Amino acid sequence: MDQSLVDRMWEYLNAGLAMDVEGLDALYDPGFENVRFDEEGRVVTLTKDQFMARFRALRDQGMKVGESLDDLSLLATSVYDGHGSIIVRRVKDDVPVLYNFVWRRQDGRWTTLVREFTFHKDITDLVRMIESQSSPT
């Protein structure tokens, strides 16, 4: 495993755990997208703005995205064409969630997170939330 990519990933994960919104904002590339999909083939893509709005709302409500990183495993890294992927497994409510985080590499260092591909067993609630936000009121 590429230790420098693993170290950068831990920086990101710890910023999320601490709800360091400014730190997270700096880690996400301006063109960041989170592509979430499930076993039924449903797909939702969230932009950086949508992602950051969620973090800000949680922080402003005094909430966190988690209490610890103990349920997380970094499984593999792959470095290619100025990018690096790190595969992560996390267990939420006894259900595994799988991630492929894609980082940009510039001048020999990992700079920003450009993509996050997330496999969930079921994203029905997320699909409903997105549909309700896009429905006319």
PDB file of C-alpha atoms in Angstrom:
ATOM      1  CA  MET A   1       0.000   0.000   0.000  1.00  0.00           C
ATOM      2  CA  ASP A   2       1.159   3.526  -0.756  1.00  0.00           C
ATOM      3  CA  GLN A   3       1.810   4.873   2.746  1.00  0.00           C
ATOM      4  CA  SER A   4       1.665   8.532   1.669  1.00  0.00           C
ATOM      5  CA  LEU A   5      -1.848   7.946   0.282  1.00  0.00           C
ATOM      6  CA  VAL A   6      -2.855   6.081   3.431  1.00  0.00           C
ATOM      7  CA  ASP A   7      -1.572   8.990   5.550  1.00  0.00           C
ATOM      8  CA  ARG A   8      -3.511  11.527   3.446  1.00  0.00           C
ATOM      9  CA  MET A   9      -6.650   9.415   3.767  1.00  0.00           C
ATOM     10  CA  TRP A  10      -6.322   9.411   7.559  1.00  0.00           C
ATOM     11  CA  GLU A  11      -6.025  13.224   7.476  1.00  0.00           C
ATOM     12  CA  TYR A  12      -9.323  13.352   5.575  1.00  0.00           C
ATOM     13  CA  LEU A  13     -11.053  10.823   7.834  1.00  0.00           C
ATOM     14  CA  ASN A  14      -9.939  12.616  10.997  1.00  0.00           C
ATOM     15  CA  ALA A  15     -11.121  15.978   9.600  1.00  0.00           C
ATOM     16  CA  GLY A  16     -14.537  14.406   8.977  1.00  0.00           C
ATOM     17  CA  LEU A  17     -14.682  12.895  12.448  1.00  0.00           C
ATOM     18  CA  ALA A  18     -13.775  16.295  13.968  1.00  0.00           C
ATOM     19  CA  MET A  19     -16.349  18.046  11.728  1.00  0.00           C
ATOM     20  CA  ASP A  20     -13.547  20.332  10.528  1.00  0.00           C
ATOM     21  CA  VAL A  21     -15.643  21.802   7.718  1.00  0.00           C
ATOM     22  CA  GLU A  22     -12.979  24.265   6.597  1.00  0.00           C
ATOM     23  CA  GLY A  23     -10.392  21.490   6.468  1.00  0.00           C
ATOM     24  CA  LEU A  24     -12.746  19.256   4.488  1.00  0.00           C
ATOM     25  CA  ASP A  25     -13.535  22.077   2.081  1.00  0.00           C
ATOM     26  CA  ALA A  26      -9.810  22.420   1.350  1.00  0.00           C
ATOM     27  CA  LEU A  27      -9.437  18.651   0.823  1.00  0.00           C
ATOM     28  CA  TYR A  28     -12.267  18.371  -1.714  1.00  0.00           C
ATOM     29  CA  ASP A  29     -11.346  19.319  -5.270  1.00  0.00           C
ATOM     30  CA  PRO A  30     -13.621  22.028  -6.779  1.00  0.00           C
ATOM     31  CA  GLY A  31     -14.917  19.392  -9.231  1.00  0.00           C
ATOM     32  CA  PHE A  32     -15.418  16.713  -6.544  1.00  0.00           C
ATOM     33  CA  GLU A  33     -18.263  14.269  -7.033  1.00  0.00           C
ATOM     34  CA  ASN A  34     -19.527  11.501  -4.779  1.00  0.00           C
ATOM     35  CA  VAL A  35     -21.143   8.717  -6.815  1.00  0.00           C
ATOM     36  CA  ARG A  36     -23.281   6.484  -4.598  1.00  0.00           C
ATOM     37  CA  PHE A  37     -24.828   3.274  -5.864  1.00  0.00           C
ATOM     38  CA  ASP A  38     -26.520   0.182  -4.483  1.00  0.00           C
ATOM     39  CA  GLU A  39     -27.341  -3.450  -5.258  1.00  0.00           C
ATOM     40  CA  GLU A  40     -30.506  -2.453  -7.106  1.00  0.00           C
ATOM     41  CA  GLY A  41     -28.480  -0.350  -9.560  1.00  0.00           C
ATOM     42  CA  ARG A  42     -29.689   3.020  -8.283  1.00  0.00           C
ATOM     43  CA  VAL A  43     -27.125   5.804  -8.621  1.00  0.00           C
ATOM     44  CA  VAL A  44     -26.988   9.270  -7.061  1.00  0.00           C
ATOM     45  CA  THR A  45     -24.202  11.765  -7.737  1.00  0.00           C
ATOM     46  CA  LEU A  46     -23.521  14.505  -5.205  1.00  0.00           C
ATOM     47  CA  THR A  47     -21.397  17.563  -5.989  1.00  0.00           C
ATOM     48  CA  LYS A  48     -18.912  19.236  -3.675  1.00  0.00           C
ATOM     49  CA  ASP A  49     -21.458  21.969  -2.914  1.00  0.00           C
ATOM     50  CA  GLN A  50     -24.098  19.400  -1.904  1.00  0.00           C
ATOM     51  CA  PHE A  51     -21.582  17.461   0.179  1.00  0.00           C
ATOM     52  CA  MET A  52     -20.293  20.563   1.965  1.00  0.00           C
ATOM     53  CA  ALA A  53     -23.848  21.806   2.626  1.00  0.00           C
ATOM     54  CA  ARG A  54     -24.540  18.519   4.426  1.00  0.00           C
ATOM     55  CA  PHE A  55     -21.397  18.843   6.574  1.00  0.00           C
ATOM     56  CA  ARG A  56     -22.225  22.461   7.446  1.00  0.00           C
ATOM     57  CA  ALA A  57     -25.812  21.590   8.366  1.00  0.00           C
ATOM     58  CA  LEU A  58     -24.680  18.725  10.600  1.00  0.00           C
ATOM     59  CA  ARG A  59     -22.038  20.894  12.271  1.00  0.00           C
ATOM     60  CA  ASP A  60     -24.498  23.759  12.787  1.00  0.00           C
ATOM     61  CA  GLN A  61     -26.907  21.298  14.457  1.00  0.00           C
ATOM     62  CA  GLY A  62     -24.123  20.069  16.736  1.00  0.00           C
ATOM     63  CA  MET A  63     -24.102  16.661  15.039  1.00  0.00           C
ATOM     64  CA  LYS A  64     -21.245  14.502  13.769  1.00  0.00           C
ATOM     65  CA  VAL A  65     -20.803  11.993  10.950  1.00  0.00           C
ATOM     66  CA  GLY A  66     -19.543   9.381  13.409  1.00  0.00           C
ATOM     67  CA  GLU A  67     -18.095   8.751  16.823  1.00  0.00           C
ATOM     68  CA  SER A  68     -15.001   6.790  15.840  1.00  0.00           C
ATOM     69  CA  LEU A  69     -13.068   5.296  12.949  1.00  0.00           C
ATOM     70  CA  ASP A  70     -12.803   1.869  14.581  1.00  0.00           C
ATOM     71  CA  ASP A  71     -15.247   0.301  12.095  1.00  0.00           C
ATOM     72  CA  LEU A  72     -13.084   1.285   9.138  1.00  0.00           C
ATOM     73  CA  SER A  73     -10.479  -0.713   7.178  1.00  0.00           C
ATOM     74  CA  LEU A  74      -8.167   0.601   4.482  1.00  0.00           C
ATOM     75  CA  LEU A  75      -7.930  -2.335   2.070  1.00  0.00           C
ATOM     76  CA  ALA A  76      -5.794  -1.351  -0.919  1.00  0.00           C
ATOM     77  CA  THR A  77      -4.216   1.528  -2.804  1.00  0.00           C
ATOM     78  CA  SER A  78      -3.524   1.995  -6.499  1.00  0.00           C
ATOM     79  CA  VAL A  79      -1.509   4.832  -8.038  1.00  0.00           C
ATOM     80  CA  TYR A  80      -2.075   5.760 -11.711  1.00  0.00           C
ATOM     81  CA  ASP A  81      -1.817   8.730 -14.105  1.00  0.00           C
ATOM     82  CA  GLY A  82      -1.505  11.472 -11.480  1.00  0.00           C
ATOM     83  CA  HIS A  83      -4.215   9.919  -9.306  1.00  0.00           C
ATOM     84  CA  GLY A  84      -4.464   7.399  -6.527  1.00  0.00           C
ATOM     85  CA  SER A  85      -7.326   5.266  -5.314  1.00  0.00           C
ATOM     86  CA  ILE A  86      -7.763   3.928  -1.841  1.00  0.00           C
ATOM     87  CA  ILE A  87     -10.346   1.243  -1.148  1.00  0.00           C
ATOM     88  CA  VAL A  88     -12.064   1.527   2.223  1.00  0.00           C
ATOM     89  CA  ARG A  89     -14.560  -0.726   3.995  1.00  0.00           C
ATOM     90  CA  ARG A  90     -16.759   0.530   6.787  1.00  0.00           C
ATOM     91  CA  VAL A  91     -19.527  -1.248   8.674  1.00  0.00           C
ATOM     92  CA  LYS A  92     -22.616   0.840   9.423  1.00  0.00           C
ATOM     93  CA  ASP A  93     -25.446  -0.801  11.353  1.00  0.00           C
ATOM     94  CA  ASP A  94     -23.871  -4.227  10.696  1.00  0.00           C
ATOM     95  CA  VAL A  95     -23.943  -3.577   6.932  1.00  0.00           C
ATOM     96  CA  PRO A  96     -20.666  -3.096   5.028  1.00  0.00           C
ATOM     97  CA  VAL A  97     -20.224   0.038   2.923  1.00  0.00           C
ATOM     98  CA  LEU A  98     -17.406   0.057   0.339  1.00  0.00           C
ATOM     99  CA  TYR A  99     -15.622   3.162  -0.909  1.00  0.00           C
ATOM    100  CA  ASN A 100     -13.135   4.024  -3.632  1.00  0.00           C
ATOM    101  CA  PHE A 101     -11.630   7.433  -2.851  1.00  0.00           C
ATOM    102  CA  VAL A 102      -9.741   8.997  -5.782  1.00  0.00           C
ATOM    103  CA  TRP A 103      -7.043  11.551  -4.947  1.00  0.00           C
ATOM    104  CA  ARG A 104      -5.161  13.930  -7.255  1.00  0.00           C
ATOM    105  CA  ARG A 105      -1.377  13.833  -7.083  1.00  0.00           C
ATOM    106  CA  GLN A 106       0.619  16.946  -7.966  1.00  0.00           C
ATOM    107  CA  ASP A 107       4.325  17.587  -7.490  1.00  0.00           C
ATOM    108  CA  GLY A 108       4.723  14.301  -5.625  1.00  0.00           C
ATOM    109  CA  ARG A 109       2.009  14.908  -3.026  1.00  0.00           C
ATOM    110  CA  TRP A 110      -1.652  14.023  -2.652  1.00  0.00           C
ATOM    111  CA  THR A 111      -3.572  17.271  -2.999  1.00  0.00           C
ATOM    112  CA  THR A 112      -7.339  16.968  -3.308  1.00  0.00           C
ATOM    113  CA  LEU A 113     -10.059  14.357  -3.326  1.00  0.00           C
ATOM    114  CA  VAL A 114     -11.630  14.302  -6.805  1.00  0.00           C
ATOM    115  CA  ARG A 115     -14.079  11.381  -6.574  1.00  0.00           C
ATOM    116  CA  GLU A 116     -15.661   9.117  -4.045  1.00  0.00           C
ATOM    117  CA  PHE A 117     -17.444   6.029  -5.338  1.00  0.00           C
ATOM    118  CA  THR A 118     -19.576   4.515  -2.581  1.00  0.00           C
ATOM    119  CA  PHE A 119     -21.370   1.170  -2.659  1.00  0.00           C
ATOM    120  CA  HIS A 120     -24.265   0.849  -0.214  1.00  0.00           C
ATOM    121  CA  LYS A 121     -26.624  -2.083   0.116  1.00  0.00           C
ATOM    122  CA  ASP A 122     -29.576   0.311  -0.293  1.00  0.00           C
ATOM    123  CA  ILE A 123     -29.726   4.052  -1.116  1.00  0.00           C
ATOM    124  CA  THR A 124     -33.526   4.343  -1.170  1.00  0.00           C
ATOM    125  CA  ASP A 125     -33.539   7.047   1.544  1.00  0.00           C
ATOM    126  CA  LEU A 126     -30.913   9.086  -0.323  1.00  0.00           C
ATOM    127  CA  VAL A 127     -32.847   8.778  -3.600  1.00  0.00           C
ATOM    128  CA  ARG A 128     -36.024   9.986  -1.848  1.00  0.00           C
ATOM    129  CA  MET A 129     -34.175  12.911  -0.271  1.00  0.00           C
ATOM    130  CA  ILE A 130     -32.723  14.013  -3.623  1.00  0.00           C
ATOM    131  CA  GLU A 131     -36.104  13.630  -5.341  1.00  0.00           C
ATOM    132  CA  SER A 132     -37.820  15.696  -2.641  1.00  0.00           C
ATOM    133  CA  GLN A 133     -35.224  18.469  -3.002  1.00  0.00           C
ATOM    134  CA  SER A 134     -35.719  18.612  -6.761  1.00  0.00           C
ATOM    135  CA  SER A 135     -39.535  18.442  -6.683  1.00  0.00           C
ATOM    136  CA  PRO A 136     -41.405  21.712  -7.086  1.00  0.00           C
ATOM    137  CA  THR A 137     -43.135  22.818  -3.902  1.00  0.00           C
TER     138      THR A 137
END
